Amino acid sequence: MSAEIMEFAELIKTPRVDGVVLHRPFMPTVEGTLCLTGHHLILSSRQDNTEELWLLHSNIDSIEKRFVGSLGHITVKCKDLRMIQLEITGMEECLNIASSIEALSTLDSVSLMYPFFYRPMFEVIEDGWNSFLPQNAFKDLESMTDEWRLSEVNKDFSLCPSYPPLVAVPKDVDDETLKKVATFRHGGRFPVLSYYHKKNGMVMMRAGQPLTGTNGRRCKEDEKLINATLRPGKRGYIIDTRAINVAQQAKARGGGFELEANYPQWRRIHKAIERYNVLQESLIKLVEACNDQSHSMDRWLSKLEASNWQTNVKEILTTACLAAQCIDREGASVLVHGTEGTDSTLQVTSLAQIILDPGCRTIKGFQSLVEREWLQAGHPFQQRCAQSAFSNSKPRYEAPVFLLFLDCVWQILRQFPCSFEFNESFLVLLFEHAYASQFGTFLGNSAAERARLCLPEKTVSLWSWVNRPQELERLTNPLYEPNSLVIWPSVAPQSLLLWEGVFLRWNRSSKCLDEAYEEMVHIIEYNKELQTKVNSLRRQLAQLETEDPLLHTP
Amino acid sequence: QKYYHYVHLFLQVEQVRLLDRFSNKSIHGTLYLTATHLIFVEMYETWCILHHHIASVEKLSLTTSGCPLVIQCRNFRVVNFVIQRERDCHDVYSSLLRLLRPVCYDELYAFSYNPKQNDQQREEGWQLIDLGAEFERMGVPCDQWQLTDVNRDYKVCETYPRDLYVPVTASKPIIVGSSKFRSKGRFPVLTYFYQEKKAAVCRCSQPLSGFSARCLEDESMLQAISKANHNSRFLYVMDTRPKLNALANRAAGKGYENEDNYSNIRFQFVGIENIHVMRSSLQKLLEVTGTRSLSMSDYLVGLESSGWLRHIKAVVDAAVFLTRAVTVEGASVLVHCSDGWDRTAQVCALGALLMDPYYRTIKGFMVLIEKDWISFGHKFADRCDQLDGDPKEVSPIFTQFLECVWQLTEQFPQAFEFSEWFLLQIHEHVHSCQYGNFLGNNQRQREELQLRERTHSLWAFLMSEKQNHLNPFYSPAYSEAHPVLEPSTLPYHFKFWRSMYHQFDRSMHPRQSILKTILTLKENSRKAESTLQALESVSTLLHIVIFLSFKLEPTESTDTERTVEGSSGTESRKQSYGELEGTYNSDLVKEEPAVVSLEFGVARMTC
């Protein structure tokens, strides 16, 4: 550890500078001392009542510096889309600070990340690392059906490096079969259970693309596996998240899709969800549009359109609705895959569950969904969230796949504002922590990597922090009334809005909106209070009436 | 809308299909045509469309399933019927064409609409809004502004109201001279007085300046307005048109103020487009949003190319400019466009709304519309196509104003007493011709039509159902702290108003409404409060009864005394229970089993 601290010390050329002026949008200017530590950029005015700035280096996406005389201006652009400005007097100081920030915010080694150094200042009531174990989730499934089993075939991550050690598969399919199927699916991602629809016993599975290649290779075990999930005489749907031409092209690289001839009981539907590098471009353009300071309406709308962000939201939601429709309305089982099965596939399977399963709309249920369908399912968070919208470097694996998922959830939340136990803040919080966090939850790219990093032993789980009364209170939707129904969102463009809570968060003053929200909470609480009073008074009266002998004399 | 009062049926067609315009869903029912309404009755629901709301009817060519009839309404409802037999369809079509083009005012619904009120109630409805009192509220007349009787008989300007407020230094010859130099005689008059800075918002039409003409009286008039405000050395003149339009008007002998001729004015163009541009802009917008299976990209491109939100932003920008000039600089502002009844009305009304919290209340908003739109002669009859008129005169100017207000309510959720339902309801009735308020083009015409005697006032109706229009988040304290609103007009603050333009397309809206939920909760709380109060008094009385019974019980001789005490107690208990009954039965208050036994107990006590 000391060697690592030494490393930080080498990176910090100037640990502190006095007289730094901080500008933040819609907040008063602060003048104070800037300190750089191994993980934080801190600005403190050392006066009471003035908010300090504590910024994780890992939250910094890029910085820009310019000089006016010897006065340096550093613009810090964060992964949560915030932009702040620092004014530093003295060219050398400014250059030192800038290069230190740059170095500290682009550390390569995972083990140097803040979660490994962070010690919780709160009491852990429930260790989040143990909150959502697959065996517990499976117990719920067992109570509904005996057609599935938990397989340990991947317990050492050798069959599929991006899968967890335990996966649910059809009971009649043995581990030997799974091993064969794994060789036929991209990344070894053989079809596994994603969701069981209690209402009609239909299931949703997910996988990687089949490796049919150009000569149409087939795998009998793969066919057997997915056919094992069909009821006699029933057909299922395969939702390929790629457009047909993209899926065709994948053949040349050894990938492909299920041919009708080999899967006669399945109907394949192609939808066009964009791949990760395209999504990254989309995010960059959207954020640029939101930060365009020209007052032109035409420019704003055309930039918004050109970013394609809303199109992506609509496409993902539509595909999720389709999957949900197949299961709930058509009474058919569904297999979802794209190419790798770690991005668009997860967007679709997790959103379909939000639509179908009321359990996923609770705070705990949503955490469990993120844990199952994203973290355990092997969405490469570390790669995807390494950079955000302000990155100057050419994106490699970065993409706002998870952010798009959260955006889609927000859209459904907007349309069913009383059906979710959590509020928008919870979604924003997940966005922030996926990109930069003191917690270990989103570190690594798969369950295997997390195991190797010993995260449960060395870091604190985000869920440990969230699942405390004071945090839960902040994240709870006061309008929540459990709704056991399937909720079908509208995907008409007129019904889908720009997620202002993320994309315009730092470009507008939220004071009025926050106050209105407070007022709403107040109205709801006052109502509850009154109901309680009325009820208790009624009880008292009833009691008085029974106790009073006079009232019983006829 | 109680259509069955007028069951003079023209037509009845069975087996009609009503198609959803965005999905493939349809329902079967029966179509009725009465003198005033088109009614579609289905097993569960009834659709009722006022003829006045219908903007166009189109009969499409026969298909295998029948003859399609497309009806477009002014409240943005679009109805697709499929009528089995072509002859029936033709009958409906031709009857509608005849019915929805009234040629004289007497044919309008307002003259037959009878909400079962007596004359006194109707009269009271019309007295709800008093513009004289409104100017008094602003602090006018005062030492600088006075009421002039120059237009008592509509002699100087027939599209202005009778009562007008002008600077005390503006003599009659100045007024008359100025009016002759202004288009349609609409000379500069006061519309809003910002008491805190003694700054005035005045309105007029364009000057007949041509390329070089000038008018000394008009110059004196502006000078008088400027001098009436000691806080500022100059007067802003806001020409709300794009400069190019104003220049073009010069060729027709009209134009704008030459800064060289008027001392101490600051002239400013603000670039709001004319009624024709607005009309086609909305048409384009509706075309785009009416497309089936619309892609996100086509939607956003369409939103941009329609220019609608750009126009909305231009109006709000102008109002913000006006507000800053008045409230920050303390300067008086004269606003005009061409005739001073469209863009001028938009900007003056919206500016006043930003400056004065009163206009953000339900009553105040009615007053504002009555003042800047109705009394100053916005041509509702022409713009809303009340009679079969010139289609080139039709334009969604007032709709735009309502939308601007809605955009502001989105930015300031606590600043308005009313919710968007109020705005939608007003919009509905501007076109329904069910109430007299918006009939005709100006006050003079309304007097001739004897609207106050022959029709009902919308404001009284809206007031009577005020509960439905309240914004549950409204905070008078907020308005006190922020009397002047300073909205941001960055483009992303302007959103497509789905509740207006897709009001009747249910599938597009959130399935659960926060507004409705919170309104219900507030109503619920209100009822619970009174329940609580009543229960508390019952409880107090019960305690007294128990206390007394405890003291009196051992001796039988005091029996009479006890009865006296007891009965007086139970009597008032009975009374308080009477109040309770309503709340108990309400489904809003969740009942507890204990109530039943208590009720039983009290019942026994009282008998």
Short mmCIF file of N, CA and C in Angstrom, two decimals, chain B residues 12-19 26-32 39-42 67 69 79-85 88-89 92:
data_model
loop_
_atom_site.label_atom_id
_atom_site.label_comp_id
_atom_site.label_asym_id
_atom_site.label_seq_id
_atom_site.Cartn_x
_atom_site.Cartn_y
_atom_site.Cartn_z
N GLN B 12 -79.43 9.60 -37.44
CA GLN B 12 -78.97 8.53 -36.58
C GLN B 12 -78.42 7.44 -37.48
N VAL B 13 -77.17 7.06 -37.26
CA VAL B 13 -76.57 6.02 -38.08
C VAL B 13 -76.03 4.92 -37.18
N GLU B 14 -76.47 3.72 -37.43
CA GLU B 14 -76.02 2.58 -36.62
C GLU B 14 -74.73 1.99 -37.22
N GLN B 15 -74.10 1.14 -36.43
CA GLN B 15 -72.96 0.35 -36.93
C GLN B 15 -71.84 1.23 -37.48
N VAL B 16 -71.46 2.23 -36.70
CA VAL B 16 -70.36 3.10 -37.12
C VAL B 16 -69.12 2.69 -36.33
N ARG B 17 -67.99 2.66 -37.03
CA ARG B 17 -66.75 2.34 -36.34
C ARG B 17 -65.97 3.61 -36.07
N LEU B 18 -65.46 3.73 -34.84
CA LEU B 18 -64.59 4.85 -34.49
C LEU B 18 -63.18 4.29 -34.37
N LEU B 19 -62.28 4.78 -35.22
CA LEU B 19 -60.91 4.26 -35.23
C LEU B 19 -60.00 5.11 -34.36
N SER B 26 -60.35 -0.16 -32.80
CA SER B 26 -61.57 0.55 -33.16
C SER B 26 -62.71 0.05 -32.29
N ILE B 27 -63.77 0.88 -32.21
CA ILE B 27 -64.94 0.48 -31.44
C ILE B 27 -66.19 0.75 -32.27
N HIS B 28 -67.23 -0.01 -32.00
CA HIS B 28 -68.48 0.14 -32.74
C HIS B 28 -69.48 0.94 -31.93
N GLY B 29 -70.32 1.68 -32.61
CA GLY B 29 -71.33 2.41 -31.90
C GLY B 29 -72.33 3.06 -32.85
N THR B 30 -73.11 3.95 -32.29
CA THR B 30 -74.13 4.63 -33.07
C THR B 30 -73.82 6.12 -33.11
N LEU B 31 -74.02 6.68 -34.27
CA LEU B 31 -73.73 8.10 -34.47
C LEU B 31 -75.03 8.89 -34.52
N TYR B 32 -75.10 9.96 -33.74
CA TYR B 32 -76.27 10.83 -33.77
C TYR B 32 -75.85 12.22 -34.17
N ILE B 39 -72.79 13.12 -31.80
CA ILE B 39 -72.66 12.24 -30.65
C ILE B 39 -72.41 10.82 -31.11
N PHE B 40 -71.44 10.19 -30.47
CA PHE B 40 -71.15 8.80 -30.78
C PHE B 40 -71.34 7.99 -29.51
N VAL B 41 -72.23 7.03 -29.55
CA VAL B 41 -72.53 6.26 -28.35
C VAL B 41 -72.04 4.84 -28.54
N GLU B 42 -71.20 4.44 -27.60
CA GLU B 42 -70.62 3.12 -27.62
C GLU B 42 -71.09 2.43 -26.35
N CYS B 67 -67.18 3.57 -45.46
CA CYS B 67 -66.80 4.87 -45.97
C CYS B 67 -66.19 5.71 -44.86
N LEU B 69 -64.82 8.79 -42.68
CA LEU B 69 -65.14 10.20 -42.49
C LEU B 69 -64.16 10.75 -41.46
N VAL B 79 -61.11 12.77 -35.30
CA VAL B 79 -61.95 11.58 -35.20
C VAL B 79 -62.05 10.90 -36.55
N ASN B 80 -61.79 9.61 -36.57
CA ASN B 80 -61.94 8.83 -37.80
C ASN B 80 -63.11 7.88 -37.66
N PHE B 81 -64.17 8.15 -38.40
CA PHE B 81 -65.31 7.22 -38.41
C PHE B 81 -65.24 6.38 -39.67
N VAL B 82 -65.74 5.16 -39.57
CA VAL B 82 -65.99 4.40 -40.80
C VAL B 82 -67.47 4.04 -40.78
N ILE B 83 -68.20 4.54 -41.79
CA ILE B 83 -69.64 4.31 -41.84
C ILE B 83 -69.91 3.27 -42.93
N GLN B 84 -70.67 2.26 -42.57
CA GLN B 84 -70.85 1.13 -43.48
C GLN B 84 -71.36 1.53 -44.86
N ARG B 85 -72.47 2.25 -44.87
CA ARG B 85 -73.06 2.57 -46.17
C ARG B 85 -72.64 3.94 -46.64
N ASP B 88 -75.23 6.75 -46.09
CA ASP B 88 -75.27 7.28 -44.71
C ASP B 88 -74.13 8.25 -44.50
N CYS B 89 -72.98 7.85 -44.97
CA CYS B 89 -71.79 8.69 -44.79
C CYS B 89 -72.01 10.04 -45.48
N VAL B 92 -74.35 12.20 -43.40
CA VAL B 92 -73.67 12.80 -42.24
C VAL B 92 -72.78 13.95 -42.72
#
